[in-house]
Coordinates of C-alpha atoms and ligand atoms in Angstrom, one line a residue:
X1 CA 0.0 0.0 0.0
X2 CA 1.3 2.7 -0.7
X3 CA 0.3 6.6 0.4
X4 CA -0.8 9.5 -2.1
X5 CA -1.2 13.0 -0.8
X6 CA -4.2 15.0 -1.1
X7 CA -3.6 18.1 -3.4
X8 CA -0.9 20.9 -2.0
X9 CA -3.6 23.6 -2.0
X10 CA -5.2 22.2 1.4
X11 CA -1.8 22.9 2.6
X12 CA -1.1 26.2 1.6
X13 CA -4.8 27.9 2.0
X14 CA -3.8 27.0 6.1
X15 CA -3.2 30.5 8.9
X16 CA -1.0 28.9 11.1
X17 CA 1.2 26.0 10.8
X18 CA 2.4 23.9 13.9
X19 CA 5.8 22.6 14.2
X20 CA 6.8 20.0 16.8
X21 CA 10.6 20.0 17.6
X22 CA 13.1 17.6 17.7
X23 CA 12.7 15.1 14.8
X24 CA 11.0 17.4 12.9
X25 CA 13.1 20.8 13.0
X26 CA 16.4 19.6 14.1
X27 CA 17.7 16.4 15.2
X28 CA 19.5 16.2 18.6
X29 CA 22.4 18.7 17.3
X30 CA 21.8 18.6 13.8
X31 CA 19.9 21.3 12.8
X32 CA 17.8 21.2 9.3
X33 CA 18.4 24.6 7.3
X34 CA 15.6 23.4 5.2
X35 CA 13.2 23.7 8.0
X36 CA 15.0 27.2 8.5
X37 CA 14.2 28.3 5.6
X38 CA 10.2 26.7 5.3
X39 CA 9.8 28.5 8.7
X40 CA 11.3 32.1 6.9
X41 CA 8.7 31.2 3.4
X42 CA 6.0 30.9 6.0
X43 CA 6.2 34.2 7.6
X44 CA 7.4 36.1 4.8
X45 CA 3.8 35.1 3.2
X46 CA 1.9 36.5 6.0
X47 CA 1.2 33.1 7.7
X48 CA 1.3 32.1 11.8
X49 CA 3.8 29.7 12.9
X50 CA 4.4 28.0 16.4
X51 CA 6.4 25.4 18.1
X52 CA 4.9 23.5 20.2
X53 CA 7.3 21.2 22.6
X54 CA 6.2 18.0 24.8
X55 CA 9.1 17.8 26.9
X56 CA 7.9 20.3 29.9
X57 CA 11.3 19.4 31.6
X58 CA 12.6 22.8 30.2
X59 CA 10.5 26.4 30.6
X60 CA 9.3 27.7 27.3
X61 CA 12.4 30.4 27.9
X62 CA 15.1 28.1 27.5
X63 CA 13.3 27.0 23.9
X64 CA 13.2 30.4 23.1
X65 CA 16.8 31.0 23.7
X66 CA 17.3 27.5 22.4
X67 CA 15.5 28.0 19.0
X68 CA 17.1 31.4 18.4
X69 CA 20.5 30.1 18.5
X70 CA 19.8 27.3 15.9
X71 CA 18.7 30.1 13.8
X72 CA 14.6 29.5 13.8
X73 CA 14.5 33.4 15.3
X74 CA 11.0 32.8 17.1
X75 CA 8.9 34.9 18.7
X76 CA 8.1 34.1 22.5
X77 CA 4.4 34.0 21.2
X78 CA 5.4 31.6 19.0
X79 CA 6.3 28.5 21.7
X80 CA 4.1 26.6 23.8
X81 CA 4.7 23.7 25.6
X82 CA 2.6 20.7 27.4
X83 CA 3.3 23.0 30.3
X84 CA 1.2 25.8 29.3
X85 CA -1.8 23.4 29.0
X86 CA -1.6 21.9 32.2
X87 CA -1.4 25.2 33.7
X88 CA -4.2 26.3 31.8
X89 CA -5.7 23.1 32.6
X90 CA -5.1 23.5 36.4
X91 CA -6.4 27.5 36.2
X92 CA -9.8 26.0 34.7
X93 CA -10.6 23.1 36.3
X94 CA -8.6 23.0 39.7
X95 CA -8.6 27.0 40.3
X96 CA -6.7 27.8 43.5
X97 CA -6.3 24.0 44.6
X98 CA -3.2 22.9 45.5
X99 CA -1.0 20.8 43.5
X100 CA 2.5 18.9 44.6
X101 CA 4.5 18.8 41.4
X102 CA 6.7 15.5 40.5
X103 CA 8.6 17.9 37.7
X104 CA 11.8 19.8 37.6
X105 CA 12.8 23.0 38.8
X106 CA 12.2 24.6 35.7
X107 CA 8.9 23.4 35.4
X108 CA 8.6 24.5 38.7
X109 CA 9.0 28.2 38.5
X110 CA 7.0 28.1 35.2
X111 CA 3.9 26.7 37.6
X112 CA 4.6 29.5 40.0
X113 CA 4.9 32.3 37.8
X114 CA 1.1 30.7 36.0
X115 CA 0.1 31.0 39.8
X116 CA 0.0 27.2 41.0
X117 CA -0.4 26.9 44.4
X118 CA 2.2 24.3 45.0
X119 CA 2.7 22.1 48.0
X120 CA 5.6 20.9 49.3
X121 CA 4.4 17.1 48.8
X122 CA 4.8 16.5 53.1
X123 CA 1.0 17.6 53.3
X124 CA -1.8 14.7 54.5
X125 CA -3.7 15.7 51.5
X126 CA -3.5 18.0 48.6
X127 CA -5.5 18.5 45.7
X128 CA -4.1 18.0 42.7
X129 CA -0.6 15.6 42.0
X130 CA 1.3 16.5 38.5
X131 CA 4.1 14.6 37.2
X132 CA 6.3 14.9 34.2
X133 CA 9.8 14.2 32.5
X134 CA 11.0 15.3 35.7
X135 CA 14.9 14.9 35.2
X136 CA 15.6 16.0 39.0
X137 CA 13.4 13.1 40.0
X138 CA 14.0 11.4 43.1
X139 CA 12.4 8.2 45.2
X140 CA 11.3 10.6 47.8
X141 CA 9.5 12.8 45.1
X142 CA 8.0 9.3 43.9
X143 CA 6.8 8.4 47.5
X144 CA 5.2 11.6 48.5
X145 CA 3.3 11.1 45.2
X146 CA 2.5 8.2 45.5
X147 CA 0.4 8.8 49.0
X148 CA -1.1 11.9 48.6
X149 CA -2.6 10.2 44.9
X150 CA -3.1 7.1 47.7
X151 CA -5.2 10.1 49.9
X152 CA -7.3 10.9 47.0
X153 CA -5.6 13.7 45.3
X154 CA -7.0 13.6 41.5
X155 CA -3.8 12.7 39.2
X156 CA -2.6 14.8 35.8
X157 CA 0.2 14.1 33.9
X158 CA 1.9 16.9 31.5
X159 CA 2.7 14.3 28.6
X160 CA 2.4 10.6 27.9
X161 CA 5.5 10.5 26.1
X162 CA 7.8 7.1 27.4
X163 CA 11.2 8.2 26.0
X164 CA 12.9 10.7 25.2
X165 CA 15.4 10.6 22.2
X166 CA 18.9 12.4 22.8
X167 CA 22.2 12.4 20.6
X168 CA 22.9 8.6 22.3
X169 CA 19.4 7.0 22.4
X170 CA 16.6 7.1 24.6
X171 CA 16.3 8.5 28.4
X172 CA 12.8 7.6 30.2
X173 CA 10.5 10.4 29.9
X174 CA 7.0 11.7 31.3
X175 CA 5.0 8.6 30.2
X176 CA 7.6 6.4 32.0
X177 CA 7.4 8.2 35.3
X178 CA 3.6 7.7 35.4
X179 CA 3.6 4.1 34.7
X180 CA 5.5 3.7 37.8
X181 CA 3.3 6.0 39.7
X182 CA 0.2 4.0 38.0
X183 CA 1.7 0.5 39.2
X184 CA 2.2 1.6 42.6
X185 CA -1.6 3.2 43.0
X186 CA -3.8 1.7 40.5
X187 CA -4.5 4.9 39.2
X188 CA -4.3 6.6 35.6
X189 CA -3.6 10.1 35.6
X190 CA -5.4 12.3 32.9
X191 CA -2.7 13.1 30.3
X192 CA -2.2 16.2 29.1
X193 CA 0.1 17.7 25.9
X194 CA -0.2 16.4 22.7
X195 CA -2.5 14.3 21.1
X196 CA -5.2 15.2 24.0
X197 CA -7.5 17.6 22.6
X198 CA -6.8 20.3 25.5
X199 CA -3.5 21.5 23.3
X200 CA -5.7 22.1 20.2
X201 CA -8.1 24.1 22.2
X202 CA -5.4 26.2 24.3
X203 CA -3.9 26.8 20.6
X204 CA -7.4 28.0 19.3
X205 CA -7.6 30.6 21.8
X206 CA -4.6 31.8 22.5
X207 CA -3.6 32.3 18.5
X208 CA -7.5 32.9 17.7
X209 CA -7.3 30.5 14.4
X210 CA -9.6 27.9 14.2
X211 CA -8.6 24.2 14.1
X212 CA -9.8 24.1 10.4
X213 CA -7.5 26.9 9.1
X214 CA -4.0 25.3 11.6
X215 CA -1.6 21.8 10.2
X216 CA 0.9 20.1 12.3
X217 CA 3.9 19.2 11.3
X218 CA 5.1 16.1 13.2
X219 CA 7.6 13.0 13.5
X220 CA 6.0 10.9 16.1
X221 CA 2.9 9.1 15.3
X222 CA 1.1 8.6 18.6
X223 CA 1.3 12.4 19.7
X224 CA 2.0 14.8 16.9
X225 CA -0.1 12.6 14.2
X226 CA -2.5 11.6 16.8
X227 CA -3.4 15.5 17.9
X228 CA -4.4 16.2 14.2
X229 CA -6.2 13.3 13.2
X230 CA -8.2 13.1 16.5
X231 CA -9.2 16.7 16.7
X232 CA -9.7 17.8 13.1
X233 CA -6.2 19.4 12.7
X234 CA -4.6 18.5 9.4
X235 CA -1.2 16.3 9.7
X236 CA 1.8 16.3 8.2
X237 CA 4.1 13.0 9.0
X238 CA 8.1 14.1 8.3
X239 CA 10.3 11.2 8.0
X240 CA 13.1 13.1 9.2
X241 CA 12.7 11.3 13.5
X242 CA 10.9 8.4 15.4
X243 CA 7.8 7.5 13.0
X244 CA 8.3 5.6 9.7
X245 CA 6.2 5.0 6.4
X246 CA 5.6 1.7 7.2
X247 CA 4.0 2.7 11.1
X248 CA 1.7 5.1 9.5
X249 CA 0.4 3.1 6.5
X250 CA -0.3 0.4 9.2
X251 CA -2.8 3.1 11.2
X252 CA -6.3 2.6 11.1
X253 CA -7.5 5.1 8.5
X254 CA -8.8 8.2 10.1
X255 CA -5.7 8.1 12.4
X256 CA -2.8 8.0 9.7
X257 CA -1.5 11.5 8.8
X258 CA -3.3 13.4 5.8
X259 CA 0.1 14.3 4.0
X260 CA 3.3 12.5 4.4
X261 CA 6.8 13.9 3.1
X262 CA 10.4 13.1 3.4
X263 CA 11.4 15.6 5.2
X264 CA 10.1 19.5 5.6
X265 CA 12.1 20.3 2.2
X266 CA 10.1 18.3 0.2
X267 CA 6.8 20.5 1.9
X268 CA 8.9 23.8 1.4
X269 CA 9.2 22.9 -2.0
X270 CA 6.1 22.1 -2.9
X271 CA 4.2 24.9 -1.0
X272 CA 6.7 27.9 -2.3
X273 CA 8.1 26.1 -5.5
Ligands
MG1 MG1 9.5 15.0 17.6

């Protein structure tokens, strides 16, 4: 079986295109200057862009920082992380509750500054427990966790991702950390980040462009692929990271991506010529 893609035009008539990070703009170190110079076509035709990370282990400031060195010159407007949902998640649904965070420092101070009301995990009780790709982890983090979930807190989770890649492989991520959690209390947090509608929503209002008029461009199947085809977002699957042609064409339709290229030079040529 092989995949055809539906005509270029649904592609280009889009307001604001979606880039996920690593696999997809850069790899590890390597940087793509093709994805550079997409990004540059993009805006120089009047269009919205915006990078949208997972990993909440970093605060959207060191992706700024991060993303301007590699050349990408983003806006801060134009990053959002798993982290902004789940504090926008939290400022909805949990307003003024208390959460004890299993995250790292950076995440952290991003959850202060979005006015969390943390605890310091020692509590009988709190409201709310959080955990993520929480690189500072520790067994004591795990424990406290683990008994104030026990006590009845309710349970998010920033991102289901399991690993993370790096230049040398894999290191456990978010999704990882809450299967232990799970195994110890029987209980399954509500995820959070991509593909769970919530990002599509917080990227609705905060950009004001409807879901109809945004594509994401993506290199993992389960979330970037998965948050367009589940919530009416178009997708793009690059071939450039984690997911391959044969993965997708072995989706169920209605979950496998709607265009699928080589790599984001292939789309930059066939958007701008
Ligand atoms: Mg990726």
């Amino acid at each position: 079986m092989t995949h055809q893609n539906p005509p270029i035009q649904i592609l280009k008539d889009k307001d604001l295109y979606v880039f996920d990070m690593d696999g997809t703009i850069y790899l590890g170190k390597i940087v793509f200057d093709f994805a550079i110079r997409f990004i540059e076509n993009l805006r120089a035709a009047g269009k919205r862009v915006l990078f949208f990370t997972n990993n909440a282990s970093r605060s959207t400031d060191v992706y700024l920082e991060k993303l301007t060195r590699l050349g990408f010159s983003p806006t801060a407007d134009e990053i959002m992380s798993s982290a902004d949902v789940t504090v926008a998640y939290l400022n909805t649904y949990h307003k003024d509750q208390t959460v004890y965070l299993i995250g790292t420092k950076q995440l952290e101070s991003q959850f202060r500054a979005g006015g969390i009301r943390l605890a310091t995990g020692k509590e009988g009780s709190v409201d709310v427990v959080v955990s993520s790709f929480d690189t500072e982890l520790t067994y004591e983090k795990l424990d406290d966790g683990c008994r104030l979930i026990r006590n009845g807190a309710a349970y998010l989770c920033t991102h289901p991702d399991f690993n993370c890649p790096t230049d040398t492989g894999f290191m456990p991520d978010s999704g990882a950390i809450a299967a232990l959690i799970t195994a110890s209390t029987g209980v399954t947090p509500r995820y959070l980040g991509k593909p769970y509608p919530e990002v599509v929503e917080m990227i609705e209002r905060v950009t004001g462009i409807p879901r109809d008029k945004t594509c994401i461009f993506g290199d993992r199947l389960y979330t970037d692929i998965a948050l367009g085809a589940k919530n009416g977002v178009t997708s793009i699957l690059v071939l450039t990271g984690e997911g391959t042609y044969e993965e997708a064409m072995e989706l169920p339709e209605g979950e496998k991506p709607a265009f699928i290229f080589p790599s984001l030079a292939e789309v930059d040529k066939a958007v701008f010529g």
